[in-house]
Tab-separated table of C-alpha atoms in Angstrom:
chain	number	residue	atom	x	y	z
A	955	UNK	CA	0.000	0.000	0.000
A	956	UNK	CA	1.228	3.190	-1.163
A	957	UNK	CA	0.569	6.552	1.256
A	958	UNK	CA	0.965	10.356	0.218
A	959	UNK	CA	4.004	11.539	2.109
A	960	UNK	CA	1.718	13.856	4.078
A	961	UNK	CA	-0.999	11.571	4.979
A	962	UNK	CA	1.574	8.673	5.581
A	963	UNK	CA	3.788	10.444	7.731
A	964	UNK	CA	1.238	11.148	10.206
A	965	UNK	CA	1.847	7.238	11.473
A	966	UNK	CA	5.562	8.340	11.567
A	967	UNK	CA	6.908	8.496	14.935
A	968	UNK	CA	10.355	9.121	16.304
A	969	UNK	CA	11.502	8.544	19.671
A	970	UNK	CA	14.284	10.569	21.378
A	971	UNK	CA	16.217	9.024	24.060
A	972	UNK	CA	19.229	10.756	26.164
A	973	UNK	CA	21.342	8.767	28.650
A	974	UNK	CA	22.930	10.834	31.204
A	975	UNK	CA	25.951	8.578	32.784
A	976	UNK	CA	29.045	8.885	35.018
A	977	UNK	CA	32.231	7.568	35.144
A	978	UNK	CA	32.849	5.138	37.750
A	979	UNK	CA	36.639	4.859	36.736
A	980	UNK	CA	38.421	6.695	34.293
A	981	UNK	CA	37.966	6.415	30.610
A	982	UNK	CA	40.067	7.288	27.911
A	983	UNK	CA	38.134	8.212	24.522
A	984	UNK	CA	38.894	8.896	21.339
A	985	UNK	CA	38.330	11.307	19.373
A	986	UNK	CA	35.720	9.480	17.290
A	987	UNK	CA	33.123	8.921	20.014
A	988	UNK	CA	30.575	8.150	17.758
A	989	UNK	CA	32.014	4.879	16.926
A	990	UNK	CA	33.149	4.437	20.318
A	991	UNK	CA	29.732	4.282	21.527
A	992	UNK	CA	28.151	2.163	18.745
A	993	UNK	CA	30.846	-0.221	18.721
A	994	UNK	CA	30.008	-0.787	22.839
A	995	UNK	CA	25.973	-0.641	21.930
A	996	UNK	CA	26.447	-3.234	19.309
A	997	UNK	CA	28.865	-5.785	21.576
A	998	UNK	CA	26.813	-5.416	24.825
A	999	UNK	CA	23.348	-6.615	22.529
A	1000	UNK	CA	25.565	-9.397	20.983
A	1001	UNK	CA	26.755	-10.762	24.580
A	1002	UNK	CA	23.272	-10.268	25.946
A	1003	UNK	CA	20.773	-11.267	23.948
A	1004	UNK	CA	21.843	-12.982	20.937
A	1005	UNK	CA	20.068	-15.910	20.003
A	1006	UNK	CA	22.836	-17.779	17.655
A	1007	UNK	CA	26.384	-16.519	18.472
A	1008	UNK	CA	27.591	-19.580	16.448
A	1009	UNK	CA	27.456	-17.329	13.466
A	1010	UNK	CA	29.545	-14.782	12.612
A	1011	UNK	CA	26.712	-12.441	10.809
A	1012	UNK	CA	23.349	-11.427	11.461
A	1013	UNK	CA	22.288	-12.159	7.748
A	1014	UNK	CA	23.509	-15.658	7.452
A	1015	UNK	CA	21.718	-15.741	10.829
A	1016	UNK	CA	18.645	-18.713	10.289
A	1017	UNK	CA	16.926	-16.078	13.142
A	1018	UNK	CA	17.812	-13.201	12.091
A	1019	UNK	CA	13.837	-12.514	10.888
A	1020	UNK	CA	12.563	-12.870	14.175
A	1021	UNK	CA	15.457	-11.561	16.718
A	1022	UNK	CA	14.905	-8.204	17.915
A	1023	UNK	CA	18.677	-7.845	18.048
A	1024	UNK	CA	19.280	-7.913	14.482
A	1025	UNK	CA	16.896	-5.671	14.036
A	1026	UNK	CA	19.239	-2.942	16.288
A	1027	UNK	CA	22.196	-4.158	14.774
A	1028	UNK	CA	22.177	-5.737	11.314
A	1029	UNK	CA	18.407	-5.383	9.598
A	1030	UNK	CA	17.572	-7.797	7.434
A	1031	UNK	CA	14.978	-8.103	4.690
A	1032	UNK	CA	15.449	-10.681	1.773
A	1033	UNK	CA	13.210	-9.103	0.096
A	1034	UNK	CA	14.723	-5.519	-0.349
A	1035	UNK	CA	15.350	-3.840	-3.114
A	1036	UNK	CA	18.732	-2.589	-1.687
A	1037	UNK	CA	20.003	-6.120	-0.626
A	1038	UNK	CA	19.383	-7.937	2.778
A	1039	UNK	CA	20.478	-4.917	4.687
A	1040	UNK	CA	17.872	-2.176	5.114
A	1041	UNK	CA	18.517	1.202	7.190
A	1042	UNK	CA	18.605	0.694	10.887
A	1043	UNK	CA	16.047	2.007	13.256
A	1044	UNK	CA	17.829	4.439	15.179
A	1045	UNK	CA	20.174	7.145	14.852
A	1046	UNK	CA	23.033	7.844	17.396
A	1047	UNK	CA	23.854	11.009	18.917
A	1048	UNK	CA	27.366	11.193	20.460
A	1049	UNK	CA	29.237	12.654	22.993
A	1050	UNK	CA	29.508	16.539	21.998
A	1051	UNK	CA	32.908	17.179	23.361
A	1052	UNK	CA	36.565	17.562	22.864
A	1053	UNK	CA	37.015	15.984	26.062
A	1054	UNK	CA	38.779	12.713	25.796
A	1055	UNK	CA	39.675	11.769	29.483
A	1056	UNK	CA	36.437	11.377	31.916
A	1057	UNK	CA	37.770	10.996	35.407
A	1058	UNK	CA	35.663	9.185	38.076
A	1059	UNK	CA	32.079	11.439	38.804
A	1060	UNK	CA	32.646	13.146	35.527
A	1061	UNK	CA	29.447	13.262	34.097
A	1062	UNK	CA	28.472	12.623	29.937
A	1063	UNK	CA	25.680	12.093	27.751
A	1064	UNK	CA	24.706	10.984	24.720
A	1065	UNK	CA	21.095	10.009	22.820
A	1066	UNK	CA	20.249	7.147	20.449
A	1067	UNK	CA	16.405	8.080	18.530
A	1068	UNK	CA	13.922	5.371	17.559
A	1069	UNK	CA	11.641	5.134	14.748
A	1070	UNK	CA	8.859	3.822	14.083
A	1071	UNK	CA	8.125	0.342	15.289
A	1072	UNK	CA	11.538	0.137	16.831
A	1073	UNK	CA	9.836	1.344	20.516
A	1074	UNK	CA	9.678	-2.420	20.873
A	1075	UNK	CA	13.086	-2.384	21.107
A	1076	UNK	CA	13.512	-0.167	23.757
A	1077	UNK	CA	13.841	-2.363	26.648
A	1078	UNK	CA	16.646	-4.049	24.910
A	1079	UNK	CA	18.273	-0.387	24.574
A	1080	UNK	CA	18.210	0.639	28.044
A	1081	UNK	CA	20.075	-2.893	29.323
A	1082	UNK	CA	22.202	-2.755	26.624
A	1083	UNK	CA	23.559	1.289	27.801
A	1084	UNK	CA	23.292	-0.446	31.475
A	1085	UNK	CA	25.608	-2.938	29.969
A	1086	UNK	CA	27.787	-0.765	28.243
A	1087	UNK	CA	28.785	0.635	31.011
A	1088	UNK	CA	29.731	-2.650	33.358
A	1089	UNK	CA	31.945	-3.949	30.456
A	1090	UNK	CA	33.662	-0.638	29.787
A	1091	UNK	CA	34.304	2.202	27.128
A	1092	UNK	CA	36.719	4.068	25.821
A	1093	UNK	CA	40.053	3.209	23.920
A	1094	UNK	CA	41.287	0.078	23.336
A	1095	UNK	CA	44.955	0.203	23.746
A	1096	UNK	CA	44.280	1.272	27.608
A	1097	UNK	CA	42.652	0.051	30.270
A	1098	UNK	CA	38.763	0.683	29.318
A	1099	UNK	CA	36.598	2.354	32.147
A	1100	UNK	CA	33.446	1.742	33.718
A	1101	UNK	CA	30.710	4.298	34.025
A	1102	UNK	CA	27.274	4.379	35.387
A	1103	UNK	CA	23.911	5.157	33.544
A	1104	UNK	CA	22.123	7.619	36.071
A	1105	UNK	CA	18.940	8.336	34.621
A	1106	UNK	CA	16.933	8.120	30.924
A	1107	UNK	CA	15.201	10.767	29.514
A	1108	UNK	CA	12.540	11.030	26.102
A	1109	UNK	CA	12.491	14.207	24.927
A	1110	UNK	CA	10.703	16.597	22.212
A	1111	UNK	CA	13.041	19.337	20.846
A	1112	UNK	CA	10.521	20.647	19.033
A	1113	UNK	CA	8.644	21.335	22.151
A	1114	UNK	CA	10.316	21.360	24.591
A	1115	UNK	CA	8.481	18.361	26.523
A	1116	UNK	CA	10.424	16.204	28.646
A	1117	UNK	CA	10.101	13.117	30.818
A	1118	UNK	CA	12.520	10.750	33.222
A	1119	UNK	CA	12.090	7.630	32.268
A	1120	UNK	CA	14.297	5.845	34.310
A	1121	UNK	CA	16.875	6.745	37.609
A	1122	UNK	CA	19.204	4.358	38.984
A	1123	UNK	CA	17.981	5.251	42.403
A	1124	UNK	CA	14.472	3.565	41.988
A	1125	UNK	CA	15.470	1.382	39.283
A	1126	UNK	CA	12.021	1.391	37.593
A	1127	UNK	CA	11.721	2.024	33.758
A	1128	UNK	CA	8.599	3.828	31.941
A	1129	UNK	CA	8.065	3.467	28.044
A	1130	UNK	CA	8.588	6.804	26.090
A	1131	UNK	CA	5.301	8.702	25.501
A	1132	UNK	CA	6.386	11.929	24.143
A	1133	UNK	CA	7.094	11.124	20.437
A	1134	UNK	CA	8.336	13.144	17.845
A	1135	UNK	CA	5.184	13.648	15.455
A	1136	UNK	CA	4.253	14.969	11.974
A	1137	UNK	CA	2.133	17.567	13.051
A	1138	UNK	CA	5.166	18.529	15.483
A	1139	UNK	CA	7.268	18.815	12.476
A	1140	UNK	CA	4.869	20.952	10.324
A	1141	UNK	CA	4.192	23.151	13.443
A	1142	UNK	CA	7.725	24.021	13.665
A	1143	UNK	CA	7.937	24.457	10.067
A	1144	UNK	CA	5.374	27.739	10.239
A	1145	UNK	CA	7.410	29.008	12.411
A	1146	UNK	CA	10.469	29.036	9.807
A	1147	UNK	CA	11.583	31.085	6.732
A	1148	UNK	CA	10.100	30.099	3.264
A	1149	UNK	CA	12.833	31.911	1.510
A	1150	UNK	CA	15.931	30.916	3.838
A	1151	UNK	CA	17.046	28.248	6.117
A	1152	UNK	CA	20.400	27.507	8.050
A	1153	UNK	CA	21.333	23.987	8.780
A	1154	UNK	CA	24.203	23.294	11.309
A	1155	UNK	CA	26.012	20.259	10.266
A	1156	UNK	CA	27.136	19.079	14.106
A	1157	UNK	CA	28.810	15.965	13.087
A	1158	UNK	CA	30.300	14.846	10.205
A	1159	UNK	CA	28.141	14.655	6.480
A	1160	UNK	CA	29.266	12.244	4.410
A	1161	UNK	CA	27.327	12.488	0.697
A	1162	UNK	CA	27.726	10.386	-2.067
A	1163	UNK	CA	26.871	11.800	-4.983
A	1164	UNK	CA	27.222	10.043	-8.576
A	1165	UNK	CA	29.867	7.559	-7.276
A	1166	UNK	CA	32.191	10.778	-5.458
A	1167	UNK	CA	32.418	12.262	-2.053
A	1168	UNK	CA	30.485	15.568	-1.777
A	1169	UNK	CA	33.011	18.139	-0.563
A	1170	UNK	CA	30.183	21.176	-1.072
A	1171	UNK	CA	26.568	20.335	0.096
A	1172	UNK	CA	24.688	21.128	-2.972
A	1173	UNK	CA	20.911	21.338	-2.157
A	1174	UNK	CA	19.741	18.979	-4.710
A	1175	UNK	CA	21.922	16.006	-3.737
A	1176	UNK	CA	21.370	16.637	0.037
A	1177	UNK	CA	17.490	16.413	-0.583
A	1178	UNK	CA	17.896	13.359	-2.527
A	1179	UNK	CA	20.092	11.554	0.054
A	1180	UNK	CA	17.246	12.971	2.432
A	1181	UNK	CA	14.148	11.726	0.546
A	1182	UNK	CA	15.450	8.278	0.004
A	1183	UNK	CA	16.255	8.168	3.620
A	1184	UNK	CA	12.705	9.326	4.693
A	1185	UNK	CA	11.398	6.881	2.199
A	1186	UNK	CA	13.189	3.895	3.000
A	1187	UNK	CA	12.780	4.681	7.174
A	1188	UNK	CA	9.164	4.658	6.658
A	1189	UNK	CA	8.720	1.230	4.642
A	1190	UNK	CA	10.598	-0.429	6.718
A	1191	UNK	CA	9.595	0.727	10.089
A	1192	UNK	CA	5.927	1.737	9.469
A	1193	UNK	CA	5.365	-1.210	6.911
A	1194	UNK	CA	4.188	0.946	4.159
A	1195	UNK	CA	5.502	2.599	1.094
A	1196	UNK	CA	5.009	6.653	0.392
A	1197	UNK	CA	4.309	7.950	-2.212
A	1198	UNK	CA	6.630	10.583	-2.721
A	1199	UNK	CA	7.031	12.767	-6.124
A	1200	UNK	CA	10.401	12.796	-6.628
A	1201	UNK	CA	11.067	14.030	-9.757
A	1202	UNK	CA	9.348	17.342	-8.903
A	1203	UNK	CA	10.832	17.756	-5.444
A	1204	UNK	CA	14.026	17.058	-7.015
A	1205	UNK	CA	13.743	19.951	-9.865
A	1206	UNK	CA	12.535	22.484	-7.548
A	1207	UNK	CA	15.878	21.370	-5.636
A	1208	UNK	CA	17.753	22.158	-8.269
A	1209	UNK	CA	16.374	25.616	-7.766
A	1210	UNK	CA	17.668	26.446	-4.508
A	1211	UNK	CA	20.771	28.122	-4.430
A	1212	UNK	CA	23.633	27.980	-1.618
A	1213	UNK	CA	24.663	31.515	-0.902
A	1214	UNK	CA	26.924	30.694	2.438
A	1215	UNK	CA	29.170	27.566	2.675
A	1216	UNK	CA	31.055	27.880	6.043
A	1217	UNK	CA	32.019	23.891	6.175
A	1218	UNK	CA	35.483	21.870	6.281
A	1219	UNK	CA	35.992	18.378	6.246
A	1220	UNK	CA	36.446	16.144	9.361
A	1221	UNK	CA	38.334	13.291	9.199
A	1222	UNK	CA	37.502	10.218	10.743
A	1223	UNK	CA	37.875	6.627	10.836
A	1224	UNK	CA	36.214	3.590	12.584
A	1225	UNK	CA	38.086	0.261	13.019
A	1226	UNK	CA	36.275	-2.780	12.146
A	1227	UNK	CA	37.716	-5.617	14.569
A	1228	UNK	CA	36.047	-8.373	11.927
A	1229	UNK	CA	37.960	-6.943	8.987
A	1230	UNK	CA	41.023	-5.530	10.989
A	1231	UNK	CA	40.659	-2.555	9.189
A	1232	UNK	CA	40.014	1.140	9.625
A	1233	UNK	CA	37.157	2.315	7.111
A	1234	UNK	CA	36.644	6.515	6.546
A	1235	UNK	CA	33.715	8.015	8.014
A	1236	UNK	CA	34.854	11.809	7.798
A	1237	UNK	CA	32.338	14.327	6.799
A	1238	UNK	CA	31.675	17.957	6.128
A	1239	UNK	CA	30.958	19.981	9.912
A	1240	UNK	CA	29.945	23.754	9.686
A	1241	UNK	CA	26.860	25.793	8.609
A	1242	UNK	CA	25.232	25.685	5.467
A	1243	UNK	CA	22.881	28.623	4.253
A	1244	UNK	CA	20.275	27.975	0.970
A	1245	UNK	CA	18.498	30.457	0.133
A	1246	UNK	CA	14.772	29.637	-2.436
A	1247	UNK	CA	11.712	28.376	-2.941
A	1248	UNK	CA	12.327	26.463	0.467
A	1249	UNK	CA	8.538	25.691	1.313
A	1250	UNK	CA	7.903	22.259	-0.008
A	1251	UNK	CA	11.227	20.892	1.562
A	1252	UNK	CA	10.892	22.358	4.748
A	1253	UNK	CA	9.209	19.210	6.365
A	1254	UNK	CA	12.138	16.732	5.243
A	1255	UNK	CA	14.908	19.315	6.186
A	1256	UNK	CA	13.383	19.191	9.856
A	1257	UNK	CA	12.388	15.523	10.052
A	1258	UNK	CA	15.899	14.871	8.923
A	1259	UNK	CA	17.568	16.643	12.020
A	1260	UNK	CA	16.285	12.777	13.812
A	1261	UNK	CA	17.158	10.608	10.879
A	1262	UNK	CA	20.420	11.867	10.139
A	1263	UNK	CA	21.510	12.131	6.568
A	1264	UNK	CA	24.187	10.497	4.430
A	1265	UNK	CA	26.699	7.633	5.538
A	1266	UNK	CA	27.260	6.131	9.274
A	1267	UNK	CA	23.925	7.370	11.025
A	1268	UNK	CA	24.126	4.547	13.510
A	1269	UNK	CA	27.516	6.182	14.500
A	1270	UNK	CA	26.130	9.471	15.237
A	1271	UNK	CA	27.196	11.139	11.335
A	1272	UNK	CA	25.273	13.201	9.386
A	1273	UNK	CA	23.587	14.623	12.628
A	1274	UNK	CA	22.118	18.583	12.232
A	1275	UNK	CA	20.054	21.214	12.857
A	1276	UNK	CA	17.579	23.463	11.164
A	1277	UNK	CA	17.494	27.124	12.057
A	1278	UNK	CA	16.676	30.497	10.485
A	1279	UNK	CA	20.194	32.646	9.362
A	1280	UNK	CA	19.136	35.300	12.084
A	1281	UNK	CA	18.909	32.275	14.839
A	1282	UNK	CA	21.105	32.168	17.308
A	1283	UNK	CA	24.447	33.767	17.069
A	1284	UNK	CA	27.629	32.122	15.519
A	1285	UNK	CA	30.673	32.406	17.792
A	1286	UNK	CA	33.399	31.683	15.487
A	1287	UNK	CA	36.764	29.270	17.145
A	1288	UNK	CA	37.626	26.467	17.636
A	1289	UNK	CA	34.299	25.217	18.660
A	1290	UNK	CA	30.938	26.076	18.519
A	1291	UNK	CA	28.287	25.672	21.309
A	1292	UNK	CA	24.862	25.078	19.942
A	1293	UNK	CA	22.540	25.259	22.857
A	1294	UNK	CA	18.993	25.470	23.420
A	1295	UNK	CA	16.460	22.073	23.088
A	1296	UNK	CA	19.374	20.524	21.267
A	1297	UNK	CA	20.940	20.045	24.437
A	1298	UNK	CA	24.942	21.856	24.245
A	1299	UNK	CA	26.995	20.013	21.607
A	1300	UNK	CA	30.298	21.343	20.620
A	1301	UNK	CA	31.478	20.863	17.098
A	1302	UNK	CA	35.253	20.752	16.864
């Protein structure tokens, strides 16, 4: 069944989730925390609840359709059009800091988002952090320290609404209930320029575009990395298609210009233990300003600040924020604080 992107994302939800956690002993990170904390996620849902760890891969897994772990950590659908991988439900968003030691009682955060039909899954989430943090993080060529999740919160950075969901003190868990909704989305859209729209790229973008690494965000390509991501997100999480003109969107893209590109490029890698390899992840971190016929993309631009767009999501890339050019002020060095709803990240 096919839905009208406005009438089908209406069933879209997205789920914000921030862990707030000390260090019980102290942890060396690196700079790529991102990874870091995925890395942990990924190997404290493997120890805990995998259902086969005979096999080496979720997708030559014979379970892998019916374990709610691989659908966190490797998604499979045969039937794809993209292969047996399919996006993952979640997005990651890291540690915001330059800081790489965290003595003991240093407190950090970070959030992971749900979408969708992945609430399920949230149980699994929270014991997995839990777990995270009795194994250890940080560095592996040190000693890797221990920290403590302290309390879970949902949260609505559209509006502001905010709920504990969990404190180590009572040890009782409540299910999110404050989702991220369509109607929030096009609310918050009213309240933003037609003609000209900021984004603040807080971690890395990394675009593909006709087989080459974008090193200037274009409009056009970032809305068609964005629609595609929208798209797929929704089948696969909502269990239906949308119906989504893209050729139109797309030539109207083609008509917004970009009038300020204050971006550089962030490198990064990630080190697959499987492969014994390091893989690129860098992106493009700044501010972007596009300036157009912005109406009609508005809604994708801000449902995209909780999916992410372009490569690594799951590692916390692609990870920004929508704001008018008057917003805010920019404070130009060698970070920048963004603060507000968005919680204080610092882009380095």
């Amino acid at each position: 069944m096919e839905r009208s992107f406005e009438k089908g994302m209406d069933s879209f939800l997205a789920y914000r989730l921030d862990f707030l956690c000390e260090a019980v002993t102290a942890i060396e990170m690196p700079l790529n925390k991102g990874s870091m904390l995925r890395g942990a996620f990924f190997e404290a849902l493997r120890r805990d609840f995998c259902l086969n760890k005979a096999v080496t891969s979720c997708l030559s897994c014979p379970t892998a359709d019916v374990c709610p772990i691989c659908r966190l950590v490797a998604t499979v659908d045969r039937e794809s059009s993209r292969g047996a991988e399919v996006p993952r439900p979640f997005t990651l968003q890291p540690i915001m800091s330059n800081v790489l030691r965290y003595d003991e009682g240093t407190d950090f955060s970070f959030g992971i988002t749900l979408f969708g039909q992945a609430l399920s899954l949230f149980p699994y989430v929270v014991l997995a952090v839990q777990r995270m943090g009795e194994l250890g993080l940080g560095r592996r060529d040190v000693a890797q320290g221990r920290f403590r999740l302290n309390e879970v919160w949902t949260s609505n950075p559209l509006t502001g609404a905010r709920k504990r969901l969990y404190s180590h003190h009572d040890r009782m868990v409540a299910v999110p209930d404050i989702p991220i909704t369509h109607q929030d989305v096009l609310r918050h859209c009213a309240g933003l320029s037609q003609r000209q729209v900021c984004l603040d790229l807080l971690t890395p973008v990394r675009l593909v575009s006709n087989g080459a690494l974008v090193h200037q965000i274009d409009f056009a390509p970032l809305m068609r990395r964005l629609l595609r991501r929208l798209t797929e997100l929704y089948q696969h999480f909502c269990g239906e298609r949308l119906e989504v003109d893209f050729p139109a969107l797309l030539d109207g893209a083609e008509k917004v210009r970009l009038t300020r590109d204050s971006t550089r490029w962030r490198d990064l890698s990630s080190y697959s233990r499987r492969r014994q390899a390091r893989t690129p992840i860098g992106g493009l971190v700044g501010e972007v300003i596009f300036e157009g016929e912005l109406g009609p993309f508005l809604p994708y631009l801000v449902w995209g600040q909780f999916t992410h767009v372009g490569k690594d999501a799951t590692r916390g890339n692609g990870w920004y924020r929508v704001r008018d050019e008057g917003e805010g002020e920019r404070v130009e060095g060698e970070g920048r604080n963004v603060e507000g709803e968005w919680g204080q990240a610092i882009v380095s």
